[in-house]
CSV table of C-alpha atoms and ligand atoms in Angstrom, one decimal:
chain,number,residue,atom,x,y,z
A,24,UNK,CA,-42.5,141.3,74.7
A,25,UNK,CA,-40.1,139.2,72.8
A,26,UNK,CA,-41.1,136.0,71.2
A,27,UNK,CA,-38.8,134.0,73.4
A,28,UNK,CA,-40.0,135.6,76.6
A,29,UNK,CA,-43.6,134.6,75.6
A,30,UNK,CA,-42.5,131.0,75.6
A,31,UNK,CA,-43.1,130.5,71.9
A,32,UNK,CA,-40.9,128.4,69.7
A,33,UNK,CA,-37.8,130.7,69.0
A,34,UNK,CA,-37.6,132.0,65.4
A,35,UNK,CA,-34.4,130.1,64.9
A,36,UNK,CA,-36.2,126.8,65.6
A,37,UNK,CA,-39.3,127.4,63.5
A,38,UNK,CA,-37.7,125.5,60.6
A,39,UNK,CA,-39.3,125.4,57.2
A,40,UNK,CA,-43.0,126.2,57.9
A,41,UNK,CA,-45.6,127.7,55.6
A,42,UNK,CA,-45.7,131.5,56.2
A,43,UNK,CA,-49.1,131.3,58.0
A,44,UNK,CA,-47.8,128.8,60.5
A,45,UNK,CA,-44.7,130.9,61.1
A,46,UNK,CA,-47.0,133.8,61.9
A,47,UNK,CA,-49.1,131.5,64.1
A,48,UNK,CA,-45.9,130.7,66.0
A,49,UNK,CA,-45.2,134.4,66.7
A,50,UNK,CA,-46.7,135.9,69.9
A,51,UNK,CA,-45.9,139.3,68.3
A,52,UNK,CA,-48.2,138.5,65.4
A,53,UNK,CA,-50.9,137.4,67.9
A,54,UNK,CA,-50.6,140.8,69.7
A,55,UNK,CA,-50.6,142.6,66.4
A,56,UNK,CA,-53.7,140.8,65.2
A,57,UNK,CA,-55.6,141.6,68.5
A,58,UNK,CA,-54.8,145.3,67.9
A,59,UNK,CA,-55.6,145.7,64.2
A,60,UNK,CA,-59.3,146.0,63.5
A,61,UNK,CA,-59.3,144.1,60.2
A,62,UNK,CA,-57.4,141.2,61.7
A,63,UNK,CA,-59.0,141.1,65.1
A,64,UNK,CA,-61.6,138.5,64.0
A,65,UNK,CA,-58.8,136.0,63.3
A,66,UNK,CA,-57.5,136.3,66.8
A,67,UNK,CA,-61.0,136.0,68.2
A,68,UNK,CA,-62.1,133.0,66.1
A,69,UNK,CA,-58.9,131.1,66.4
A,70,UNK,CA,-58.8,131.7,70.1
A,71,UNK,CA,-62.4,130.6,70.5
A,72,UNK,CA,-61.7,127.4,68.4
A,73,UNK,CA,-58.7,126.7,70.6
A,74,UNK,CA,-60.7,127.4,73.8
A,75,UNK,CA,-63.4,125.0,72.7
A,76,UNK,CA,-60.8,122.2,72.3
A,77,UNK,CA,-59.2,123.1,75.7
A,78,UNK,CA,-62.6,123.0,77.5
A,79,UNK,CA,-64.1,120.0,75.7
A,80,UNK,CA,-63.9,117.7,78.7
A,81,UNK,CA,-65.7,120.3,80.9
A,82,UNK,CA,-68.5,120.7,78.3
A,83,UNK,CA,-69.1,116.9,78.2
A,84,UNK,CA,-69.0,116.6,82.0
A,85,UNK,CA,-71.5,119.4,82.4
A,86,UNK,CA,-73.7,117.7,79.8
A,87,UNK,CA,-73.5,114.5,81.7
A,88,UNK,CA,-74.5,116.2,85.0
A,89,UNK,CA,-77.5,117.8,83.2
A,90,UNK,CA,-78.5,114.4,81.9
A,91,UNK,CA,-78.0,112.4,85.1
A,92,UNK,CA,-79.8,115.1,87.2
A,93,UNK,CA,-82.6,115.1,84.6
A,94,UNK,CA,-82.5,118.8,84.3
A,95,UNK,CA,-83.2,118.8,80.5
A,96,UNK,CA,-86.0,116.2,81.0
A,97,UNK,CA,-87.6,118.5,83.6
A,98,UNK,CA,-87.4,121.5,81.2
A,99,UNK,CA,-89.0,119.4,78.5
A,100,UNK,CA,-92.2,119.5,80.6
A,101,UNK,CA,-92.2,123.3,80.6
A,102,UNK,CA,-90.3,126.4,82.0
A,103,UNK,CA,-89.5,126.3,85.7
A,104,UNK,CA,-87.7,128.4,88.3
A,105,UNK,CA,-84.2,127.4,89.5
A,106,UNK,CA,-85.6,126.0,92.8
A,107,UNK,CA,-87.7,123.4,90.8
A,108,UNK,CA,-84.5,122.1,89.3
A,109,UNK,CA,-82.2,122.3,92.3
A,110,UNK,CA,-84.5,120.6,94.9
A,111,UNK,CA,-85.4,117.4,93.1
A,112,UNK,CA,-81.8,117.0,91.9
A,113,UNK,CA,-80.5,117.3,95.5
A,114,UNK,CA,-78.1,120.1,94.3
A,115,UNK,CA,-77.7,123.3,96.4
A,116,UNK,CA,-79.4,126.2,94.5
A,117,UNK,CA,-76.2,128.2,94.1
A,118,UNK,CA,-74.4,125.2,92.5
A,119,UNK,CA,-77.4,124.4,90.3
A,120,UNK,CA,-77.3,128.0,89.1
A,121,UNK,CA,-73.8,127.5,87.9
A,122,UNK,CA,-74.7,124.2,86.2
A,123,UNK,CA,-77.7,125.8,84.5
A,124,UNK,CA,-75.6,128.7,83.2
A,125,UNK,CA,-73.2,126.2,81.9
A,126,UNK,CA,-76.1,124.5,80.1
A,127,UNK,CA,-77.1,127.9,78.8
A,128,UNK,CA,-73.5,128.5,77.6
A,129,UNK,CA,-73.8,125.2,75.7
A,130,UNK,CA,-77.0,126.4,74.1
A,131,UNK,CA,-79.1,123.6,75.6
A,132,UNK,CA,-81.3,125.8,77.9
A,133,UNK,CA,-82.0,129.5,78.5
A,134,UNK,CA,-83.4,131.7,81.3
A,135,UNK,CA,-86.0,134.4,80.7
A,136,UNK,CA,-87.6,136.4,83.5
A,137,UNK,CA,-86.4,133.9,86.1
A,138,UNK,CA,-87.8,130.9,84.4
A,139,UNK,CA,-85.5,128.2,82.9
A,140,UNK,CA,-86.6,126.7,79.6
A,141,UNK,CA,-85.3,124.3,76.9
A,142,UNK,CA,-83.8,125.6,73.7
A,143,UNK,CA,-84.1,124.0,70.3
A,144,UNK,CA,-80.7,122.4,70.8
A,145,UNK,CA,-81.7,121.0,74.2
A,146,UNK,CA,-84.9,119.7,72.6
A,147,UNK,CA,-83.0,118.1,69.8
A,148,UNK,CA,-80.6,116.4,72.2
A,149,UNK,CA,-83.5,114.7,74.0
A,150,UNK,CA,-85.0,113.7,70.7
A,151,UNK,CA,-82.1,112.1,68.9
A,152,UNK,CA,-82.6,108.4,69.5
A,153,UNK,CA,-79.9,106.8,71.7
A,154,UNK,CA,-78.0,110.1,72.2
A,155,UNK,CA,-78.8,110.3,75.9
A,156,UNK,CA,-77.9,106.6,76.4
A,157,UNK,CA,-74.6,107.2,74.6
A,158,UNK,CA,-73.8,110.2,76.8
A,159,UNK,CA,-74.6,108.1,79.9
A,160,UNK,CA,-72.1,105.4,78.9
A,161,UNK,CA,-69.3,107.9,78.3
A,162,UNK,CA,-67.9,107.7,81.9
A,163,UNK,CA,-66.3,104.4,80.8
A,164,UNK,CA,-64.4,106.1,78.0
A,165,UNK,CA,-63.7,109.1,80.2
A,166,UNK,CA,-62.0,106.9,82.8
A,167,UNK,CA,-60.0,105.2,80.0
A,168,UNK,CA,-58.7,108.6,78.9
A,169,UNK,CA,-57.9,109.9,82.5
A,170,UNK,CA,-54.2,109.4,81.7
A,171,UNK,CA,-54.1,110.1,78.0
A,172,UNK,CA,-50.3,109.8,77.6
A,173,UNK,CA,-50.3,106.3,79.1
A,174,UNK,CA,-53.4,105.5,77.0
A,175,UNK,CA,-51.8,106.5,73.7
A,176,UNK,CA,-48.5,104.8,74.7
A,177,UNK,CA,-50.6,101.6,75.0
A,178,UNK,CA,-49.7,101.3,78.7
A,179,UNK,CA,-53.3,101.0,80.0
A,180,UNK,CA,-55.9,98.3,80.0
A,181,UNK,CA,-59.0,100.3,78.9
A,182,UNK,CA,-62.3,99.5,80.5
A,183,UNK,CA,-64.0,100.0,77.2
A,184,UNK,CA,-62.3,96.9,75.9
A,185,UNK,CA,-64.6,94.9,78.1
A,186,UNK,CA,-67.7,97.0,77.7
A,187,UNK,CA,-69.2,95.4,74.6
A,188,UNK,CA,-68.4,91.7,75.3
A,189,UNK,CA,-71.3,90.5,73.1
A,190,UNK,CA,-69.8,92.5,70.2
A,191,UNK,CA,-66.8,90.3,70.0
A,192,UNK,CA,-68.2,86.9,70.5
A,193,UNK,CA,-66.4,86.8,73.9
A,194,UNK,CA,-67.9,85.3,77.1
A,195,UNK,CA,-70.7,87.9,77.2
A,196,UNK,CA,-72.0,86.7,73.8
A,197,UNK,CA,-73.5,83.7,75.6
A,198,UNK,CA,-75.5,85.9,78.1
A,199,UNK,CA,-78.8,87.0,76.5
A,200,UNK,CA,-79.5,89.5,79.3
A,201,UNK,CA,-76.2,91.3,78.8
A,202,UNK,CA,-76.6,91.1,75.1
A,203,UNK,CA,-80.1,92.6,75.4
A,204,UNK,CA,-78.8,95.5,77.4
A,205,UNK,CA,-76.0,96.4,75.1
A,206,UNK,CA,-78.0,95.7,72.0
A,207,UNK,CA,-80.6,98.2,73.2
A,208,UNK,CA,-77.9,100.9,73.5
A,209,UNK,CA,-76.8,100.0,70.0
A,210,UNK,CA,-80.3,99.8,68.5
A,211,UNK,CA,-81.5,103.1,70.0
A,212,UNK,CA,-78.7,104.8,68.2
A,213,UNK,CA,-79.3,103.0,65.0
A,214,UNK,CA,-82.3,105.1,64.0
A,215,UNK,CA,-80.2,107.9,62.5
A,216,UNK,CA,-77.7,105.5,61.1
A,217,UNK,CA,-80.4,103.5,59.3
A,218,UNK,CA,-82.1,106.7,58.0
A,219,UNK,CA,-78.8,108.2,56.7
A,220,UNK,CA,-77.8,104.9,55.1
A,221,UNK,CA,-81.1,104.5,53.3
A,222,UNK,CA,-80.7,108.1,52.1
A,223,UNK,CA,-77.3,107.3,50.6
A,224,UNK,CA,-78.0,103.8,49.2
A,225,UNK,CA,-80.6,103.0,46.6
A,226,UNK,CA,-82.0,99.6,47.4
A,227,UNK,CA,-84.5,99.6,44.5
A,228,UNK,CA,-83.8,96.5,42.5
A,229,UNK,CA,-82.6,94.5,45.5
A,230,UNK,CA,-84.7,91.4,46.1
A,231,UNK,CA,-83.2,90.0,49.2
A,232,UNK,CA,-81.0,91.9,51.7
A,233,UNK,CA,-78.9,90.2,54.3
A,234,UNK,CA,-77.7,92.3,57.2
A,235,UNK,CA,-74.6,90.8,58.7
A,236,UNK,CA,-74.0,91.8,62.4
A,237,UNK,CA,-77.5,93.3,62.1
A,238,UNK,CA,-78.0,93.4,65.9
A,239,UNK,CA,-81.7,93.6,66.9
A,240,UNK,CA,-82.7,94.4,63.3
A,241,UNK,CA,-83.3,98.2,63.4
A,242,UNK,CA,-81.6,98.6,59.9
A,243,UNK,CA,-83.6,95.8,58.3
A,244,UNK,CA,-86.8,97.1,59.9
A,245,UNK,CA,-86.2,100.5,58.3
A,246,UNK,CA,-85.2,99.0,55.0
A,247,UNK,CA,-88.2,96.6,55.0
A,248,UNK,CA,-90.5,99.6,55.7
A,249,UNK,CA,-89.1,101.6,52.8
A,250,UNK,CA,-89.2,98.6,50.5
A,251,UNK,CA,-92.3,96.5,51.2
A,252,UNK,CA,-91.4,93.7,48.7
A,253,UNK,CA,-87.9,93.2,50.2
A,254,UNK,CA,-87.0,89.8,51.6
A,255,UNK,CA,-84.5,89.9,54.5
A,256,UNK,CA,-82.0,87.8,56.4
A,257,UNK,CA,-80.4,88.9,59.7
A,258,UNK,CA,-77.2,87.2,60.7
A,259,UNK,CA,-75.8,87.8,64.2
A,260,UNK,CA,-74.5,86.0,67.2
A,261,UNK,CA,-77.1,83.7,69.0
A,262,UNK,CA,-77.4,86.0,72.0
A,263,UNK,CA,-78.8,88.8,69.9
A,264,UNK,CA,-81.5,86.7,68.2
A,265,UNK,CA,-84.3,87.0,70.8
A,266,UNK,CA,-84.4,90.8,70.6
A,267,UNK,CA,-84.4,90.7,66.8
A,268,UNK,CA,-87.2,88.1,66.7
A,269,UNK,CA,-89.3,90.4,69.0
A,270,UNK,CA,-88.6,93.5,66.8
A,271,UNK,CA,-89.7,91.8,63.6
A,272,UNK,CA,-92.8,90.3,65.2
A,273,UNK,CA,-93.8,93.7,66.6
A,274,UNK,CA,-93.2,95.3,63.2
A,275,UNK,CA,-95.3,92.6,61.4
A,276,UNK,CA,-92.3,91.6,59.4
A,277,UNK,CA,-91.7,88.1,60.8
A,278,UNK,CA,-92.9,86.5,57.6
A,279,UNK,CA,-90.4,88.4,55.5
A,280,UNK,CA,-87.2,88.0,57.6
A,281,UNK,CA,-85.2,84.9,58.4
A,282,UNK,CA,-82.9,85.2,61.4
A,283,UNK,CA,-79.8,83.1,61.3
A,284,UNK,CA,-77.7,82.8,64.4
A,285,UNK,CA,-74.0,82.3,63.9
A,286,UNK,CA,-70.6,83.9,64.0
A,287,UNK,CA,-69.0,85.2,60.9
A,288,UNK,CA,-65.7,84.2,62.4
A,289,UNK,CA,-66.6,80.5,62.5
A,290,UNK,CA,-69.7,79.8,60.4
A,291,UNK,CA,-70.4,80.2,56.7
A,292,UNK,CA,-72.7,83.1,55.7
A,293,UNK,CA,-76.1,82.1,54.4
A,294,UNK,CA,-76.5,82.2,50.6
A,295,UNK,CA,-79.5,83.6,48.7
A,296,UNK,CA,-79.3,87.4,49.3
A,297,UNK,CA,-78.4,89.6,46.4
A,298,UNK,CA,-77.2,92.4,48.7
A,299,UNK,CA,-75.4,92.3,52.0
A,300,UNK,CA,-75.2,95.2,54.5
A,301,UNK,CA,-72.6,95.6,57.2
A,302,UNK,CA,-73.8,98.5,59.5
A,303,UNK,CA,-71.3,99.5,62.2
A,304,UNK,CA,-69.6,96.1,62.0
A,305,UNK,CA,-66.2,96.5,60.4
A,306,UNK,CA,-64.8,99.1,62.8
A,307,UNK,CA,-65.2,96.7,65.7
A,308,UNK,CA,-62.7,94.3,64.2
A,309,UNK,CA,-59.1,93.8,63.2
A,310,UNK,CA,-57.9,94.0,59.6
A,311,UNK,CA,-57.5,90.3,59.4
A,312,UNK,CA,-61.1,89.6,60.6
A,313,UNK,CA,-62.5,92.3,58.3
A,314,UNK,CA,-60.6,90.9,55.3
A,315,UNK,CA,-61.9,87.4,56.0
A,316,UNK,CA,-65.5,88.7,56.5
A,317,UNK,CA,-65.4,90.7,53.2
A,318,UNK,CA,-64.2,87.6,51.4
A,319,UNK,CA,-67.0,85.6,53.0
A,320,UNK,CA,-69.6,88.2,51.9
A,321,UNK,CA,-68.1,88.1,48.4
A,322,UNK,CA,-68.5,84.4,48.3
A,323,UNK,CA,-72.0,84.5,49.6
A,324,UNK,CA,-73.2,86.9,46.9
A,325,UNK,CA,-74.2,86.0,43.4
A,326,UNK,CA,-72.4,87.7,40.5
A,327,UNK,CA,-73.6,91.3,40.4
A,328,UNK,CA,-74.6,91.1,44.1
A,329,UNK,CA,-73.9,94.3,46.1
A,330,UNK,CA,-72.3,95.0,49.5
A,331,UNK,CA,-73.1,98.1,51.5
A,332,UNK,CA,-70.7,99.1,54.3
A,333,UNK,CA,-72.1,101.8,56.6
A,334,UNK,CA,-70.4,103.2,59.6
A,335,UNK,CA,-68.6,106.4,60.8
A,336,UNK,CA,-65.4,106.6,58.8
A,337,UNK,CA,-62.1,108.4,59.2
A,338,UNK,CA,-61.5,111.4,56.9
A,339,UNK,CA,-58.3,109.7,55.8
A,340,UNK,CA,-55.9,112.3,54.4
A,341,UNK,CA,-58.4,115.1,55.5
A,342,UNK,CA,-59.0,114.1,59.2
A,343,UNK,CA,-62.6,114.7,60.2
A,344,UNK,CA,-63.3,116.7,63.4
A,345,UNK,CA,-65.7,114.2,64.7
A,346,UNK,CA,-64.8,110.7,63.4
A,347,UNK,CA,-61.0,111.2,63.6
A,348,UNK,CA,-61.3,112.3,67.2
A,349,UNK,CA,-64.3,110.6,68.8
A,350,UNK,CA,-64.6,107.3,66.9
A,351,UNK,CA,-60.9,106.7,66.3
A,352,UNK,CA,-60.1,107.2,70.0
A,353,UNK,CA,-63.2,105.1,70.9
A,354,UNK,CA,-62.2,102.2,68.7
A,355,UNK,CA,-58.6,102.4,69.9
A,356,UNK,CA,-59.9,102.1,73.5
A,357,UNK,CA,-62.0,99.1,72.5
A,358,UNK,CA,-58.7,97.5,71.3
A,359,UNK,CA,-60.2,95.1,68.8
A,360,UNK,CA,-60.9,97.3,65.8
A,361,UNK,CA,-60.3,100.7,64.3
A,362,UNK,CA,-62.0,103.6,62.5
A,363,UNK,CA,-61.1,103.2,58.8
A,364,UNK,CA,-61.4,105.7,56.1
A,365,UNK,CA,-63.7,105.2,53.1
A,366,UNK,CA,-60.6,104.8,50.9
A,367,UNK,CA,-59.2,102.0,53.2
A,368,UNK,CA,-62.5,100.2,53.2
A,369,UNK,CA,-62.6,100.6,49.4
A,370,UNK,CA,-59.2,99.0,49.1
A,371,UNK,CA,-60.1,96.1,51.3
A,372,UNK,CA,-63.3,95.5,49.2
A,373,UNK,CA,-61.1,95.4,46.1
A,374,UNK,CA,-58.7,93.0,47.8
A,375,UNK,CA,-61.7,90.8,48.7
A,376,UNK,CA,-62.6,90.6,45.0
A,377,UNK,CA,-65.3,93.4,44.7
A,378,UNK,CA,-65.4,95.9,41.9
A,379,UNK,CA,-67.5,99.0,41.1
A,380,UNK,CA,-66.6,100.5,44.5
A,381,UNK,CA,-68.2,103.8,45.5
A,382,UNK,CA,-67.6,105.8,48.6
A,383,UNK,CA,-70.3,108.2,49.7
A,384,UNK,CA,-69.4,110.7,52.4
A,385,UNK,CA,-72.2,111.0,54.9
A,386,UNK,CA,-73.9,114.4,55.3
A,387,UNK,CA,-73.4,113.8,59.0
A,388,UNK,CA,-70.0,111.9,59.1
A,389,UNK,CA,-70.4,111.4,62.9
A,390,UNK,CA,-73.5,109.3,62.1
A,391,UNK,CA,-72.3,107.3,59.1
A,392,UNK,CA,-70.7,107.2,55.7
A,393,UNK,CA,-71.1,104.5,53.1
A,394,UNK,CA,-69.0,102.4,50.8
A,395,UNK,CA,-70.7,100.2,48.3
A,396,UNK,CA,-69.4,97.6,45.8
A,397,UNK,CA,-70.5,94.8,43.6
A,398,UNK,CA,-69.3,91.2,43.0
A,399,UNK,CA,-68.1,91.2,39.4
A,400,UNK,CA,-70.2,89.2,36.9
A,401,UNK,CA,-67.1,87.5,35.6
A,402,UNK,CA,-65.7,86.1,38.9
A,403,UNK,CA,-67.9,83.1,39.0
A,404,UNK,CA,-69.9,82.4,36.0
A,405,UNK,CA,-71.8,79.5,37.8
A,406,UNK,CA,-73.7,82.0,39.9
A,407,UNK,CA,-76.4,84.5,38.8
A,408,UNK,CA,-78.6,87.0,40.5
B,525,LIG,C1,-86.7,126.1,60.5
B,525,LIG,C2,-86.3,127.1,61.5
B,525,LIG,C3,-85.9,128.4,61.0
B,525,LIG,C4,-86.3,126.8,62.8
B,525,LIG,C5,-86.8,125.6,63.4
B,525,LIG,C6,-86.1,125.3,64.7
B,525,LIG,C7,-86.1,123.8,64.9
B,525,LIG,C8,-87.3,123.2,65.5
B,525,LIG,C9,-85.1,123.1,64.6
B,525,LIG,C10,-84.9,121.7,64.8
B,525,LIG,C11,-83.5,121.4,64.6
B,525,LIG,C12,-83.2,120.0,64.3
B,525,LIG,C13,-84.1,119.3,63.3
B,525,LIG,C14,-82.2,119.4,64.9
B,525,LIG,C15,-81.8,118.1,64.7
B,525,LIG,C16,-80.6,117.7,65.2
B,525,LIG,C17,-80.1,116.4,65.0
B,525,LIG,C18,-80.7,115.4,64.2
B,525,LIG,C19,-78.9,116.1,65.7
B,525,LIG,C20,-78.3,114.9,65.7
B,525,LIG,C21,-77.1,114.7,66.4
B,525,LIG,C22,-76.5,113.4,66.5
B,525,LIG,C23,-75.4,113.1,67.3
B,525,LIG,C24,-74.8,114.2,68.1
B,525,LIG,C25,-74.9,111.8,67.3
B,525,LIG,C26,-74.0,111.3,68.1
B,525,LIG,C27,-73.6,109.9,68.0
B,525,LIG,C28,-72.8,109.3,68.9
B,525,LIG,C29,-72.2,110.0,70.1
B,525,LIG,C30,-72.6,107.9,68.6
B,525,LIG,C31,-71.8,107.1,69.3
B,525,LIG,C32,-71.7,105.7,68.9
B,525,LIG,C33,-70.9,104.8,69.5
B,525,LIG,C34,-70.1,105.0,70.7
B,525,LIG,C35,-70.9,103.5,68.9
B,525,LIG,C36,-70.2,102.5,69.4
B,525,LIG,C37,-70.4,101.2,68.6
B,525,LIG,C38,-69.2,100.3,68.7
B,525,LIG,C39,-69.0,99.6,70.0
B,525,LIG,C40,-67.9,101.0,68.3
B,525,LIG,O1,-69.4,99.3,67.8
B,526,SAM,C1,-71.7,97.6,66.7
B,526,SAM,S1,-72.9,96.4,66.7
B,526,SAM,C2,-73.9,97.0,65.3
B,526,SAM,C3,-75.3,96.4,65.3
B,526,SAM,C4,-76.1,97.0,64.2
B,526,SAM,N1,-75.6,96.7,62.9
B,526,SAM,C5,-76.2,98.5,64.4
B,526,SAM,O1,-75.7,99.3,63.6
B,526,SAM,O2,-76.8,98.9,65.4
B,526,SAM,C6,-72.0,95.1,66.0
B,526,SAM,C7,-72.9,93.9,65.8
B,526,SAM,O3,-72.0,92.8,65.2
B,526,SAM,C8,-72.4,91.6,65.8
B,526,SAM,N2,-71.2,90.7,65.8
B,526,SAM,C9,-70.0,90.9,66.4
B,526,SAM,N3,-69.2,89.8,66.1
B,526,SAM,C10,-70.0,89.0,65.4
B,526,SAM,C11,-69.7,87.7,64.8
B,526,SAM,N4,-68.5,87.1,65.0
B,526,SAM,N5,-70.6,87.1,64.0
B,526,SAM,C12,-71.8,87.7,63.9
B,526,SAM,N6,-72.2,88.9,64.4
B,526,SAM,C13,-71.2,89.5,65.1
B,526,SAM,C14,-72.7,92.0,67.2
B,526,SAM,O4,-73.4,91.0,67.9
B,526,SAM,C15,-73.5,93.3,67.0
B,526,SAM,O5,-74.8,93.1,66.9
């Protein structure tokens, strides 16, 4: 079979490519690799990696069906035969068998001696806080990506752009019921983010932490538990306040936390904190809004005060398989913000007047990474920690 007959890029048009890419463009080399024992693993692993990309949308839709039909939940109660999954789900047994085998292919469940059971991965899926809720909201993004060419050309009006109205201080910000619903989705998923952030950032020495855009207070509650002497301020839109008040009361922290309702677009940030955190806030907003917010945080801090930015970040020059696919496309669909790299955030912090900038790559970049910085001691000698 000639290269041209196989539909590959003809050798003459391969241009100046690294030698390995030239080989990758050659169907003859593919066939050669598949034949030669020492090289066969390359053909197999590259093929499998490509197949995973090709079938990603089927994987996520199979997962959604398993969640919506509560198959994994049912298995969490113990092993069952197929009929016990098919009947309650209203799915014909022969179709449920296909879904269950897909679930097994994904490593979420397994069948032994006619009984379906949960695997460790399936158990972890059900246990990660907020993951199920995130999967259940994915149909919105899925619809937005139905015509990906039009989406990337910017010719569509993504539904996701209206999904988080409270996030942007739009109309929905005034509706406490709507805010509570979306805040719950956000807060559920904040457990891992808070844990990973606290692992990367040492808050010892911080007296008073202000969490700007702190939502219902999951991060402050975790920080306050880890540091019992910490005073805290939560700053967020008014519609988010009731849920935050309830959380701190339930955690017995009401006396240590001041909740300030306001918009960082329109209102000054409260003074008094010696550290400010922004957890999953920047990537919702445009560069202009982020630049103004970082300057406002800088001005609200005393000399030596610290800022902590924590959110999923782009890999920048080394694109990350999770954040540069999922979060970058997600924030593009939201239309108001973007997924920035640690280096970009670091640059914006310097432009806002911060120094001593440190970027810390998260050990799970799809959960969060961190950039920290400090307000210089010499920018405003009037202030002190
Ligand atoms: C020790 C031995 C040998 C065996 C033991 C076996 C055993 C019991 C193992 C347990 C394994 C274990 C501990 C597994 C733990 C797995 C974990 C922690 C998995 C975590 C996965 C987290 C995921 C997949 C997170 C996904 C996050 C998503 C999808 C977040 C989406 C966020 C969005 C859309 C946010 C939007 C916000 C906005 C609007 C942009 O502002
Ligand atoms: C993606 S959520 C993150 C919430 C929380 N930090 C977390 O990680 O779960 C963004 C938060 O920023 C808040 N927010 C958005 N625009 C805001 C504004 N103009 N002023 C204050 N808070 C704002 C939203 O209400 C929301 O709680």
